[in-house]
């Protein structure tokens, strides 16, 4: 048994925000729930539409479109429904099934943009782009394949935007990422339910992001943004059993590679009431190849191969100005999974999914408005085959299916000063 233990200091610094960000929404373990306005149109056109201060997350160049200091705060409640069903052959053969593998979660985000003058704007945001949690019950009969998998992050993102001319703006941001992760497997209850491997740690890293917005004509805005990846060294204490039953405590670390992101968006004002939008999102998931720990005195500890592939997300949306105080939104998106069928695991049982979204914006007064949104994520039912050969005498194979859907409800307040 090998376990990384968090320090009390790390818990004090990040627990308030990190504890609420660990779930799976977009493909892989990417999180795209930054604003209710974006969710209402399935995030279509996010990199080209300056709804509010959440543009810091989608395209910082759009900050020049906000003419007043703007504060945006959002809360997104996600209710996943992930189900595993199959059987295990080999050691301790048995049915293997569980519902509600991923718990419900509330994901907060907050942004502030301040125009310095007609050309320069600054801003800062706190949000998350990555997170997951799969938690299997104590009596789950496939615990040698998956017991706990958790990745939680928060990104602090100060940003600067500059308006070159009436058509083009540029944006640049610095990213400070705080992360925690835990991966664990254990023997089935039939042989004691002891940890086979448990790694847990926390760490930080810096990255950057940039964007450009182009007012192609009076009715059309185009945006492109890029966000760098991260290589986070998650450090902690290693506690476990050496040969036999001797308990040891060692330092250890786990390196977690998080992918780079890119977005191409367009928004077109068809008439006074209707705006159409679309986006293509790219995630460089090929950087997420394997999970491997390094424990002092023991060396490299292989956890799991991933072999993920780069993935795309395609979205279209519409915004309709119903009257001077009410704006309606709708959107549709297709989200590719980065996980090929042969590498799909119970730790991250991922699949392609379709988003159906709707939302609305309500004007309260000249300086305040509220956004609400709802999205239903329909994940494909996929086959999962995974082998375990980590302990002599416990070799086994899981064969079955996984299906994951989710409901998202989002509420957002926008205030201008």
mmCIF file of C-alpha atoms in Angstrom:
data_model
loop_
_atom_site.group_PDB
_atom_site.id
_atom_site.type_symbol
_atom_site.label_atom_id
_atom_site.label_comp_id
_atom_site.label_asym_id
_atom_site.label_seq_id
_atom_site.Cartn_x
_atom_site.Cartn_y
_atom_site.Cartn_z
ATOM 1 C CA UNK A 1 0.000 0.000 0.000
ATOM 2 C CA UNK A 2 1.324 3.439 -0.883
ATOM 3 C CA UNK A 3 -0.479 6.638 0.014
ATOM 4 C CA UNK A 4 0.268 10.357 -0.414
ATOM 5 C CA UNK A 5 -1.034 12.524 2.431
ATOM 6 C CA UNK A 6 -1.869 16.241 2.014
ATOM 7 C CA UNK A 7 -0.291 18.759 4.352
ATOM 8 C CA UNK A 8 -2.573 20.835 6.658
ATOM 9 C CA UNK A 9 -1.307 23.995 4.922
ATOM 10 C CA UNK A 10 -2.452 22.811 1.492
ATOM 11 C CA UNK A 11 -5.891 21.978 2.859
ATOM 12 C CA UNK A 12 -6.265 25.445 4.393
ATOM 13 C CA UNK A 13 -5.249 27.210 1.178
ATOM 14 C CA UNK A 14 -7.415 25.474 -1.376
ATOM 15 C CA UNK A 15 -10.126 23.337 0.200
ATOM 16 C CA UNK A 16 -12.900 25.957 -0.008
ATOM 17 C CA UNK A 17 -12.769 26.196 -3.798
ATOM 18 C CA UNK A 18 -11.221 22.893 -4.809
ATOM 19 C CA UNK A 19 -13.692 20.743 -2.921
ATOM 20 C CA UNK A 20 -16.479 21.999 -5.144
ATOM 21 C CA UNK A 21 -14.847 21.528 -8.541
ATOM 22 C CA UNK A 22 -14.315 17.813 -8.928
ATOM 23 C CA UNK A 23 -16.616 16.242 -11.465
ATOM 24 C CA UNK A 24 -16.804 15.298 -15.120
ATOM 25 C CA UNK A 25 -18.787 17.524 -17.477
ATOM 26 C CA UNK A 26 -17.043 17.937 -20.827
ATOM 27 C CA UNK A 27 -15.219 15.041 -22.477
ATOM 28 C CA UNK A 28 -12.218 13.711 -20.609
ATOM 29 C CA UNK A 29 -12.177 15.680 -17.363
ATOM 30 C CA UNK A 30 -12.440 19.150 -18.881
ATOM 31 C CA UNK A 31 -14.849 21.679 -17.361
ATOM 32 C CA UNK A 32 -16.422 24.356 -19.575
ATOM 33 C CA UNK A 33 -19.011 25.714 -17.155
ATOM 34 C CA UNK A 34 -17.746 29.275 -16.668
ATOM 35 C CA UNK A 35 -20.927 31.288 -17.203
ATOM 36 C CA UNK A 36 -24.682 30.817 -17.440
ATOM 37 C CA UNK A 37 -24.725 32.958 -20.579
ATOM 38 C CA UNK A 38 -22.395 30.526 -22.333
ATOM 39 C CA UNK A 39 -24.166 27.396 -21.093
ATOM 40 C CA UNK A 40 -27.486 28.756 -22.403
ATOM 41 C CA UNK A 41 -26.174 28.450 -25.980
ATOM 42 C CA UNK A 42 -23.991 25.336 -25.334
ATOM 43 C CA UNK A 43 -20.938 27.656 -25.251
ATOM 44 C CA UNK A 44 -21.332 28.355 -28.962
ATOM 45 C CA UNK A 45 -19.601 31.609 -29.898
ATOM 46 C CA UNK A 46 -18.080 32.135 -26.432
ATOM 47 C CA UNK A 47 -14.822 33.389 -27.951
ATOM 48 C CA UNK A 48 -16.632 36.004 -30.061
ATOM 49 C CA UNK A 49 -19.419 37.309 -27.795
ATOM 50 C CA UNK A 50 -18.739 39.779 -24.982
ATOM 51 C CA UNK A 51 -21.749 38.994 -22.785
ATOM 52 C CA UNK A 52 -20.031 39.767 -19.480
ATOM 53 C CA UNK A 53 -16.730 39.578 -17.584
ATOM 54 C CA UNK A 54 -16.486 35.791 -18.074
ATOM 55 C CA UNK A 55 -14.771 36.575 -21.410
ATOM 56 C CA UNK A 56 -11.566 36.272 -19.337
ATOM 57 C CA UNK A 57 -12.069 32.494 -19.490
ATOM 58 C CA UNK A 58 -13.111 32.314 -23.151
ATOM 59 C CA UNK A 59 -11.159 35.087 -24.953
ATOM 60 C CA UNK A 60 -9.436 37.926 -23.041
ATOM 61 C CA UNK A 61 -9.351 40.121 -26.163
ATOM 62 C CA UNK A 62 -13.113 40.626 -25.741
ATOM 63 C CA UNK A 63 -12.535 42.636 -22.553
ATOM 64 C CA UNK A 64 -12.222 45.746 -24.755
ATOM 65 C CA UNK A 65 -15.900 45.304 -25.697
ATOM 66 C CA UNK A 66 -16.986 45.989 -22.089
ATOM 67 C CA UNK A 67 -17.287 49.749 -21.623
ATOM 68 C CA UNK A 68 -17.923 49.757 -17.846
ATOM 69 C CA UNK A 69 -16.258 47.973 -14.921
ATOM 70 C CA UNK A 70 -18.094 44.633 -14.778
ATOM 71 C CA UNK A 71 -18.322 41.956 -12.094
ATOM 72 C CA UNK A 72 -19.680 38.519 -13.037
ATOM 73 C CA UNK A 73 -20.314 35.747 -10.515
ATOM 74 C CA UNK A 74 -21.796 32.358 -11.445
ATOM 75 C CA UNK A 75 -22.714 29.107 -9.750
ATOM 76 C CA UNK A 76 -23.224 25.937 -11.792
ATOM 77 C CA UNK A 77 -24.888 22.912 -10.220
ATOM 78 C CA UNK A 78 -24.093 19.651 -11.975
ATOM 79 C CA UNK A 79 -26.022 16.432 -11.335
ATOM 80 C CA UNK A 80 -24.283 13.569 -13.155
ATOM 81 C CA UNK A 81 -25.770 10.115 -13.676
ATOM 82 C CA UNK A 82 -22.905 7.712 -14.402
ATOM 83 C CA UNK A 83 -23.617 3.976 -14.285
ATOM 84 C CA UNK A 84 -21.341 0.921 -14.574
ATOM 85 C CA UNK A 85 -22.733 -2.545 -15.332
ATOM 86 C CA UNK A 86 -20.885 -5.754 -16.211
ATOM 87 C CA UNK A 87 -19.085 -8.744 -14.803
ATOM 88 C CA UNK A 88 -15.641 -9.754 -13.617
ATOM 89 C CA UNK A 89 -13.969 -12.987 -14.668
ATOM 90 C CA UNK A 90 -10.845 -14.531 -13.195
ATOM 91 C CA UNK A 91 -10.113 -14.101 -9.481
ATOM 92 C CA UNK A 92 -13.288 -13.715 -7.401
ATOM 93 C CA UNK A 93 -15.565 -13.683 -10.468
ATOM 94 C CA UNK A 94 -18.775 -11.744 -9.814
ATOM 95 C CA UNK A 95 -21.229 -9.217 -11.246
ATOM 96 C CA UNK A 96 -19.869 -5.656 -11.164
ATOM 97 C CA UNK A 97 -22.265 -2.724 -11.144
ATOM 98 C CA UNK A 98 -22.853 0.669 -9.555
ATOM 99 C CA UNK A 99 -25.025 3.701 -10.137
ATOM 100 C CA UNK A 100 -24.149 7.302 -9.261
ATOM 101 C CA UNK A 101 -20.412 6.817 -9.719
ATOM 102 C CA UNK A 102 -19.905 10.596 -9.959
ATOM 103 C CA UNK A 103 -21.359 12.808 -7.192
ATOM 104 C CA UNK A 104 -23.294 16.045 -7.759
ATOM 105 C CA UNK A 105 -21.340 19.260 -7.347
ATOM 106 C CA UNK A 106 -21.654 23.069 -7.399
ATOM 107 C CA UNK A 107 -18.961 24.863 -9.425
ATOM 108 C CA UNK A 108 -18.388 28.585 -8.690
ATOM 109 C CA UNK A 109 -16.615 31.161 -10.845
ATOM 110 C CA UNK A 110 -16.006 34.895 -10.531
ATOM 111 C CA UNK A 111 -14.623 37.523 -12.931
ATOM 112 C CA UNK A 112 -13.934 41.257 -12.901
ATOM 113 C CA UNK A 113 -13.066 43.488 -15.874
ATOM 114 C CA UNK A 114 -11.998 47.138 -15.595
ATOM 115 C CA UNK A 115 -11.547 49.389 -18.664
ATOM 116 C CA UNK A 116 -8.543 51.690 -18.154
ATOM 117 C CA UNK A 117 -9.313 53.803 -21.215
ATOM 118 C CA UNK A 118 -10.794 53.322 -24.689
ATOM 119 C CA UNK A 119 -7.944 50.998 -25.717
ATOM 120 C CA UNK A 120 -6.803 49.146 -22.590
ATOM 121 C CA UNK A 121 -8.758 46.867 -20.229
ATOM 122 C CA UNK A 122 -7.585 44.691 -17.342
ATOM 123 C CA UNK A 123 -9.329 41.886 -15.509
ATOM 124 C CA UNK A 124 -8.991 38.877 -13.252
ATOM 125 C CA UNK A 125 -10.906 35.621 -12.953
ATOM 126 C CA UNK A 126 -11.042 32.582 -10.686
ATOM 127 C CA UNK A 127 -12.513 29.445 -12.290
ATOM 128 C CA UNK A 128 -11.663 25.877 -13.235
ATOM 129 C CA UNK A 129 -10.982 24.128 -16.541
ATOM 130 C CA UNK A 130 -10.327 20.609 -15.238
ATOM 131 C CA UNK A 131 -11.823 18.368 -12.597
ATOM 132 C CA UNK A 132 -13.254 14.935 -11.950
ATOM 133 C CA UNK A 133 -14.355 12.601 -9.240
ATOM 134 C CA UNK A 134 -15.379 8.973 -9.549
ATOM 135 C CA UNK A 135 -16.111 7.381 -6.188
ATOM 136 C CA UNK A 136 -17.077 3.734 -5.930
ATOM 137 C CA UNK A 137 -18.886 2.245 -2.918
ATOM 138 C CA UNK A 138 -17.007 0.296 -0.243
ATOM 139 C CA UNK A 139 -18.665 -2.932 -1.396
ATOM 140 C CA UNK A 140 -17.930 -2.333 -5.123
ATOM 141 C CA UNK A 141 -16.724 -5.708 -6.416
ATOM 142 C CA UNK A 142 -14.408 -4.228 -9.049
ATOM 143 C CA UNK A 143 -12.311 -2.108 -6.694
ATOM 144 C CA UNK A 144 -9.027 -3.517 -8.072
ATOM 145 C CA UNK A 145 -9.873 -1.666 -11.316
ATOM 146 C CA UNK A 146 -11.109 1.585 -9.759
ATOM 147 C CA UNK A 147 -11.862 2.811 -6.291
ATOM 148 C CA UNK A 148 -11.258 6.571 -6.198
ATOM 149 C CA UNK A 149 -10.150 8.979 -8.935
ATOM 150 C CA UNK A 150 -10.150 12.681 -8.187
ATOM 151 C CA UNK A 151 -8.601 15.732 -9.853
ATOM 152 C CA UNK A 152 -9.475 19.210 -8.600
ATOM 153 C CA UNK A 153 -8.123 22.515 -9.913
ATOM 154 C CA UNK A 154 -8.651 26.245 -9.681
ATOM 155 C CA UNK A 155 -7.163 28.765 -12.104
ATOM 156 C CA UNK A 156 -6.359 32.364 -11.058
ATOM 157 C CA UNK A 157 -6.180 34.328 -14.323
ATOM 158 C CA UNK A 158 -5.161 38.049 -14.406
ATOM 159 C CA UNK A 159 -5.549 39.411 -17.946
ATOM 160 C CA UNK A 160 -4.804 42.426 -20.158
ATOM 161 C CA UNK A 161 -6.479 43.462 -23.425
ATOM 162 C CA UNK A 162 -5.476 46.089 -25.987
ATOM 163 C CA UNK A 163 -7.621 47.483 -28.811
ATOM 164 C CA UNK A 164 -5.413 47.922 -31.876
ATOM 165 C CA UNK A 165 -8.120 49.608 -33.943
ATOM 166 C CA UNK A 166 -11.872 49.501 -34.476
ATOM 167 C CA UNK A 167 -11.658 45.944 -35.848
ATOM 168 C CA UNK A 168 -8.968 44.077 -33.882
ATOM 169 C CA UNK A 169 -8.259 43.572 -30.176
ATOM 170 C CA UNK A 170 -5.591 41.439 -28.526
ATOM 171 C CA UNK A 171 -5.650 39.787 -25.101
ATOM 172 C CA UNK A 172 -3.054 38.137 -22.882
ATOM 173 C CA UNK A 173 -3.338 36.386 -19.516
ATOM 174 C CA UNK A 174 -1.202 34.747 -16.834
ATOM 175 C CA UNK A 175 -2.528 31.552 -15.242
ATOM 176 C CA UNK A 176 -1.725 30.272 -11.765
ATOM 177 C CA UNK A 177 -3.139 26.778 -11.374
ATOM 178 C CA UNK A 178 -3.656 25.064 -8.006
ATOM 179 C CA UNK A 179 -4.352 21.351 -8.204
ATOM 180 C CA UNK A 180 -4.997 18.278 -6.094
ATOM 181 C CA UNK A 181 -5.302 14.686 -7.302
ATOM 182 C CA UNK A 182 -5.955 11.259 -5.865
ATOM 183 C CA UNK A 183 -5.989 7.855 -7.530
ATOM 184 C CA UNK A 184 -6.694 4.660 -5.604
ATOM 185 C CA UNK A 185 -7.403 0.977 -6.099
ATOM 186 C CA UNK A 186 -8.019 -1.691 -3.455
ATOM 187 C CA UNK A 187 -8.571 -5.417 -3.141
ATOM 188 C CA UNK A 188 -12.202 -6.597 -3.203
ATOM 189 C CA UNK A 189 -14.011 -7.020 0.108
ATOM 190 C CA UNK A 190 -13.671 -10.769 -0.307
ATOM 191 C CA UNK A 191 -9.925 -10.491 0.380
ATOM 192 C CA UNK A 192 -9.913 -7.677 2.911
ATOM 193 C CA UNK A 193 -10.578 -4.491 0.937
ATOM 194 C CA UNK A 194 -7.016 -3.218 1.533
ATOM 195 C CA UNK A 195 -5.407 -0.515 -0.577
ATOM 196 C CA UNK A 196 -3.426 -1.825 -3.551
ATOM 197 C CA UNK A 197 -2.275 1.650 -4.509
ATOM 198 C CA UNK A 198 -3.330 5.111 -3.371
ATOM 199 C CA UNK A 199 -1.577 8.291 -4.489
ATOM 200 C CA UNK A 200 -2.633 11.723 -3.312
ATOM 201 C CA UNK A 201 -0.906 15.093 -3.554
ATOM 202 C CA UNK A 202 -1.162 18.787 -4.389
ATOM 203 C CA UNK A 203 0.863 21.271 -6.424
ATOM 204 C CA UNK A 204 0.863 24.427 -8.538
ATOM 205 C CA UNK A 205 2.064 25.586 -11.933
ATOM 206 C CA UNK A 206 2.056 28.686 -14.153
ATOM 207 C CA UNK A 207 0.706 28.970 -17.686
ATOM 208 C CA UNK A 208 -0.496 31.599 -20.125
ATOM 209 C CA UNK A 209 -3.352 32.339 -22.478
ATOM 210 C CA UNK A 210 -3.905 34.701 -25.385
ATOM 211 C CA UNK A 211 -6.693 35.734 -27.726
ATOM 212 C CA UNK A 212 -7.634 37.900 -30.672
ATOM 213 C CA UNK A 213 -11.022 39.299 -31.669
ATOM 214 C CA UNK A 214 -11.862 40.595 -35.145
ATOM 215 C CA UNK A 215 -14.898 42.693 -36.007
ATOM 216 C CA UNK A 216 -15.145 41.396 -39.577
ATOM 217 C CA UNK A 217 -18.080 43.684 -40.386
ATOM 218 C CA UNK A 218 -20.867 45.475 -38.578
ATOM 219 C CA UNK A 219 -22.711 42.189 -37.950
ATOM 220 C CA UNK A 220 -19.948 39.583 -37.570
ATOM 221 C CA UNK A 221 -17.358 39.017 -34.851
ATOM 222 C CA UNK A 222 -14.664 36.311 -35.021
ATOM 223 C CA UNK A 223 -12.490 35.236 -32.107
ATOM 224 C CA UNK A 224 -9.570 32.884 -31.544
ATOM 225 C CA UNK A 225 -8.007 31.988 -28.207
ATOM 226 C CA UNK A 226 -5.329 29.646 -26.901
ATOM 227 C CA UNK A 227 -4.614 28.441 -23.370
ATOM 228 C CA UNK A 228 -1.348 26.672 -22.577
ATOM 229 C CA UNK A 229 -1.115 23.287 -20.899
ATOM 230 C CA UNK A 230 0.320 22.581 -17.452
ATOM 231 C CA UNK A 231 2.770 20.081 -16.002
ATOM 232 C CA UNK A 232 1.944 19.923 -12.317
ATOM 233 C CA UNK A 233 4.160 18.137 -9.832
ATOM 234 C CA UNK A 234 1.815 16.955 -7.082
ATOM 235 C CA UNK A 235 3.864 16.392 -3.935
ATOM 236 C CA UNK A 236 3.014 14.707 -0.635
ATOM 237 C CA UNK A 237 4.081 12.127 1.929
ATOM 238 C CA UNK A 238 4.056 8.440 1.033
ATOM 239 C CA UNK A 239 2.767 6.081 3.698
ATOM 240 C CA UNK A 240 2.490 2.350 3.203
ATOM 241 C CA UNK A 241 3.764 -1.171 3.638
ATOM 242 C CA UNK A 242 7.261 -2.188 2.683
ATOM 243 C CA UNK A 243 8.056 -5.892 2.217
ATOM 244 C CA UNK A 244 5.895 -7.923 4.549
ATOM 245 C CA UNK A 245 4.094 -5.715 7.029
ATOM 246 C CA UNK A 246 6.583 -2.967 7.911
ATOM 247 C CA UNK A 247 4.950 0.475 7.794
ATOM 248 C CA UNK A 248 7.088 3.163 6.103
ATOM 249 C CA UNK A 249 6.675 6.913 5.517
ATOM 250 C CA UNK A 250 8.349 8.443 2.456
ATOM 251 C CA UNK A 251 8.219 11.565 0.316
ATOM 252 C CA UNK A 252 6.605 11.130 -3.076
ATOM 253 C CA UNK A 253 5.265 12.955 -6.107
ATOM 254 C CA UNK A 254 2.902 12.500 -9.029
ATOM 255 C CA UNK A 255 3.295 14.464 -12.281
ATOM 256 C CA UNK A 256 -0.019 15.412 -13.922
ATOM 257 C CA UNK A 257 -0.033 16.757 -17.495
ATOM 258 C CA UNK A 258 -3.037 18.951 -18.301
ATOM 259 C CA UNK A 259 -3.716 19.760 -21.965
ATOM 260 C CA UNK A 260 -3.549 22.966 -23.970
ATOM 261 C CA UNK A 261 -6.889 24.390 -25.209
ATOM 262 C CA UNK A 262 -7.831 26.340 -28.336
ATOM 263 C CA UNK A 263 -11.115 27.914 -29.452
ATOM 264 C CA UNK A 264 -12.334 29.367 -32.738
ATOM 265 C CA UNK A 265 -15.670 31.214 -32.527
ATOM 266 C CA UNK A 266 -17.958 33.280 -34.724
ATOM 267 C CA UNK A 267 -21.076 35.300 -33.938
ATOM 268 C CA UNK A 268 -23.325 36.912 -36.547
ATOM 269 C CA UNK A 269 -26.144 39.388 -35.864
ATOM 270 C CA UNK A 270 -28.705 38.226 -38.386
ATOM 271 C CA UNK A 271 -31.163 41.046 -37.579
ATOM 272 C CA UNK A 272 -32.077 43.283 -34.649
ATOM 273 C CA UNK A 273 -33.439 40.354 -32.645
ATOM 274 C CA UNK A 274 -31.503 37.223 -33.658
ATOM 275 C CA UNK A 275 -27.818 36.397 -33.251
ATOM 276 C CA UNK A 276 -26.344 33.097 -34.460
ATOM 277 C CA UNK A 277 -23.088 31.663 -33.134
ATOM 278 C CA UNK A 278 -20.763 28.686 -33.490
ATOM 279 C CA UNK A 279 -17.498 27.370 -32.026
ATOM 280 C CA UNK A 280 -14.890 24.695 -32.549
ATOM 281 C CA UNK A 281 -12.891 23.774 -29.442
ATOM 282 C CA UNK A 282 -9.652 21.782 -29.507
ATOM 283 C CA UNK A 283 -8.146 20.010 -26.489
ATOM 284 C CA UNK A 284 -4.639 18.545 -26.698
ATOM 285 C CA UNK A 285 -5.462 15.442 -24.678
ATOM 286 C CA UNK A 286 -2.562 13.530 -26.250
ATOM 287 C CA UNK A 287 -0.376 15.072 -23.525
ATOM 288 C CA UNK A 288 -2.208 12.864 -20.978
ATOM 289 C CA UNK A 289 -0.393 9.575 -21.631
ATOM 290 C CA UNK A 290 0.023 7.886 -18.257
ATOM 291 C CA UNK A 291 -0.127 8.276 -14.494
ATOM 292 C CA UNK A 292 3.132 7.578 -12.707
ATOM 293 C CA UNK A 293 4.332 8.263 -9.177
ATOM 294 C CA UNK A 294 7.872 8.644 -7.827
ATOM 295 C CA UNK A 295 8.500 7.573 -4.218
ATOM 296 C CA UNK A 296 11.781 8.163 -2.406
ATOM 297 C CA UNK A 297 13.605 4.901 -1.820
ATOM 298 C CA UNK A 298 11.263 2.997 -4.151
ATOM 299 C CA UNK A 299 11.466 4.891 -7.441
ATOM 300 C CA UNK A 300 8.888 5.026 -10.207
ATOM 301 C CA UNK A 301 5.467 3.546 -9.449
ATOM 302 C CA UNK A 302 3.354 2.967 -12.536
ATOM 303 C CA UNK A 303 -0.352 3.640 -11.947
ATOM 304 C CA UNK A 304 -2.079 3.456 -15.292
ATOM 305 C CA UNK A 305 -1.530 4.015 -19.029
ATOM 306 C CA UNK A 306 -4.014 6.391 -20.652
ATOM 307 C CA UNK A 307 -2.941 6.974 -24.291
ATOM 308 C CA UNK A 308 -5.565 9.660 -24.856
ATOM 309 C CA UNK A 309 -5.982 11.441 -28.196
ATOM 310 C CA UNK A 310 -6.612 15.075 -29.098
ATOM 311 C CA UNK A 311 -10.337 15.848 -29.199
ATOM 312 C CA UNK A 312 -12.734 18.432 -30.654
ATOM 313 C CA UNK A 313 -16.014 19.937 -29.538
ATOM 314 C CA UNK A 314 -18.480 21.492 -32.037
ATOM 315 C CA UNK A 315 -21.293 23.825 -31.000
ATOM 316 C CA UNK A 316 -23.974 26.020 -32.550
ATOM 317 C CA UNK A 317 -26.250 28.456 -30.769
ATOM 318 C CA UNK A 318 -28.780 31.242 -31.076
ATOM 319 C CA UNK A 319 -29.659 34.304 -28.985
ATOM 320 C CA UNK A 320 -33.027 36.042 -29.426
ATOM 321 C CA UNK A 321 -33.901 39.462 -27.984
ATOM 322 C CA UNK A 322 -37.515 38.859 -27.011
ATOM 323 C CA UNK A 323 -38.087 42.380 -25.668
ATOM 324 C CA UNK A 324 -35.941 45.154 -24.148
ATOM 325 C CA UNK A 325 -35.495 43.254 -20.862
ATOM 326 C CA UNK A 326 -35.507 39.550 -21.836
ATOM 327 C CA UNK A 327 -33.034 37.657 -23.994
ATOM 328 C CA UNK A 328 -33.479 33.943 -24.847
ATOM 329 C CA UNK A 329 -30.745 31.444 -25.742
ATOM 330 C CA UNK A 330 -30.485 27.890 -27.088
ATOM 331 C CA UNK A 331 -27.626 25.687 -28.223
ATOM 332 C CA UNK A 332 -26.479 22.263 -29.348
ATOM 333 C CA UNK A 333 -23.002 20.731 -29.059
ATOM 334 C CA UNK A 334 -21.176 17.504 -29.868
ATOM 335 C CA UNK A 335 -18.307 16.666 -27.520
ATOM 336 C CA UNK A 336 -15.739 14.076 -28.654
ATOM 337 C CA UNK A 337 -14.164 11.725 -26.137
ATOM 338 C CA UNK A 338 -10.348 11.576 -26.175
ATOM 339 C CA UNK A 339 -10.406 7.956 -24.990
ATOM 340 C CA UNK A 340 -10.234 5.177 -27.567
ATOM 341 C CA UNK A 341 -12.343 2.125 -26.715
ATOM 342 C CA UNK A 342 -9.320 -0.107 -26.026
ATOM 343 C CA UNK A 343 -8.020 2.307 -23.361
ATOM 344 C CA UNK A 344 -11.333 3.134 -21.667
ATOM 345 C CA UNK A 345 -11.157 2.484 -17.900
ATOM 346 C CA UNK A 346 -13.464 2.417 -14.904
ATOM 347 C CA UNK A 347 -11.474 5.277 -13.330
ATOM 348 C CA UNK A 348 -12.531 7.649 -16.131
ATOM 349 C CA UNK A 349 -15.364 5.900 -18.062
ATOM 350 C CA UNK A 350 -15.526 8.516 -20.815
ATOM 351 C CA UNK A 351 -17.657 8.658 -23.992
ATOM 352 C CA UNK A 352 -18.845 11.013 -26.726
ATOM 353 C CA UNK A 353 -21.729 13.207 -25.640
ATOM 354 C CA UNK A 354 -24.335 15.649 -26.972
ATOM 355 C CA UNK A 355 -25.312 18.877 -25.186
ATOM 356 C CA UNK A 356 -28.848 20.343 -25.348
ATOM 357 C CA UNK A 357 -28.934 23.814 -23.794
ATOM 358 C CA UNK A 358 -31.312 26.676 -23.158
ATOM 359 C CA UNK A 359 -31.176 29.862 -21.116
ATOM 360 C CA UNK A 360 -32.300 33.437 -20.634
ATOM 361 C CA UNK A 361 -31.031 36.843 -19.554
ATOM 362 C CA UNK A 362 -33.185 39.245 -17.528
ATOM 363 C CA UNK A 363 -32.376 42.934 -17.171
ATOM 364 C CA UNK A 364 -32.877 44.178 -13.596
ATOM 365 C CA UNK A 365 -31.815 47.782 -14.199
ATOM 366 C CA UNK A 366 -29.261 49.732 -16.229
ATOM 367 C CA UNK A 367 -26.365 48.275 -14.226
ATOM 368 C CA UNK A 368 -27.515 44.772 -13.357
ATOM 369 C CA UNK A 369 -28.797 41.677 -15.131
ATOM 370 C CA UNK A 370 -29.235 37.976 -14.321
ATOM 371 C CA UNK A 371 -28.574 34.895 -16.465
ATOM 372 C CA UNK A 372 -30.109 31.453 -15.977
ATOM 373 C CA UNK A 373 -29.417 28.311 -17.997
ATOM 374 C CA UNK A 374 -30.123 24.605 -18.194
ATOM 375 C CA UNK A 375 -28.214 21.939 -20.129
ATOM 376 C CA UNK A 376 -28.773 18.222 -20.535
ATOM 377 C CA UNK A 377 -25.698 16.181 -21.469
ATOM 378 C CA UNK A 378 -26.499 12.892 -23.180
ATOM 379 C CA UNK A 379 -23.539 10.503 -23.084
ATOM 380 C CA UNK A 380 -23.258 7.407 -25.242
ATOM 381 C CA UNK A 381 -23.441 3.962 -23.675
ATOM 382 C CA UNK A 382 -20.013 2.431 -24.311
ATOM 383 C CA UNK A 383 -18.306 -0.920 -23.814
ATOM 384 C CA UNK A 384 -15.511 -1.160 -21.253
ATOM 385 C CA UNK A 385 -12.973 -3.980 -21.035
ATOM 386 C CA UNK A 386 -10.190 -3.666 -18.481
ATOM 387 C CA UNK A 387 -7.652 -6.155 -17.200
ATOM 388 C CA UNK A 388 -5.997 -6.255 -13.777
ATOM 389 C CA UNK A 389 -2.754 -8.152 -13.137
ATOM 390 C CA UNK A 390 -1.155 -6.123 -10.371
ATOM 391 C CA UNK A 391 -1.145 -8.777 -7.612
ATOM 392 C CA UNK A 392 -0.333 -12.514 -7.951
ATOM 393 C CA UNK A 393 -3.475 -14.574 -7.608
ATOM 394 C CA UNK A 394 -5.826 -11.630 -8.215
ATOM 395 C CA UNK A 395 -5.683 -11.461 -12.033
ATOM 396 C CA UNK A 396 -9.113 -10.545 -13.390
ATOM 397 C CA UNK A 397 -10.920 -8.919 -16.311
ATOM 398 C CA UNK A 398 -13.918 -6.577 -16.274
ATOM 399 C CA UNK A 399 -16.283 -6.645 -19.249
ATOM 400 C CA UNK A 400 -19.340 -4.440 -19.320
ATOM 401 C CA UNK A 401 -20.802 -1.047 -20.187
ATOM 402 C CA UNK A 402 -20.701 2.500 -18.930
ATOM 403 C CA UNK A 403 -23.170 5.320 -19.520
ATOM 404 C CA UNK A 404 -22.988 8.889 -18.290
ATOM 405 C CA UNK A 405 -25.555 11.696 -18.520
ATOM 406 C CA UNK A 406 -25.834 14.953 -16.591
ATOM 407 C CA UNK A 407 -28.122 17.868 -15.794
ATOM 408 C CA UNK A 408 -26.616 21.347 -15.369
ATOM 409 C CA UNK A 409 -28.421 24.325 -13.835
ATOM 410 C CA UNK A 410 -26.616 27.659 -13.838
ATOM 411 C CA UNK A 411 -27.296 31.048 -12.221
ATOM 412 C CA UNK A 412 -25.258 34.201 -12.821
ATOM 413 C CA UNK A 413 -25.262 37.828 -11.696
ATOM 414 C CA UNK A 414 -23.671 40.611 -13.758
ATOM 415 C CA UNK A 415 -23.100 44.016 -12.186
ATOM 416 C CA UNK A 416 -21.665 47.132 -13.846
ATOM 417 C CA UNK A 417 -20.249 50.110 -11.958
#
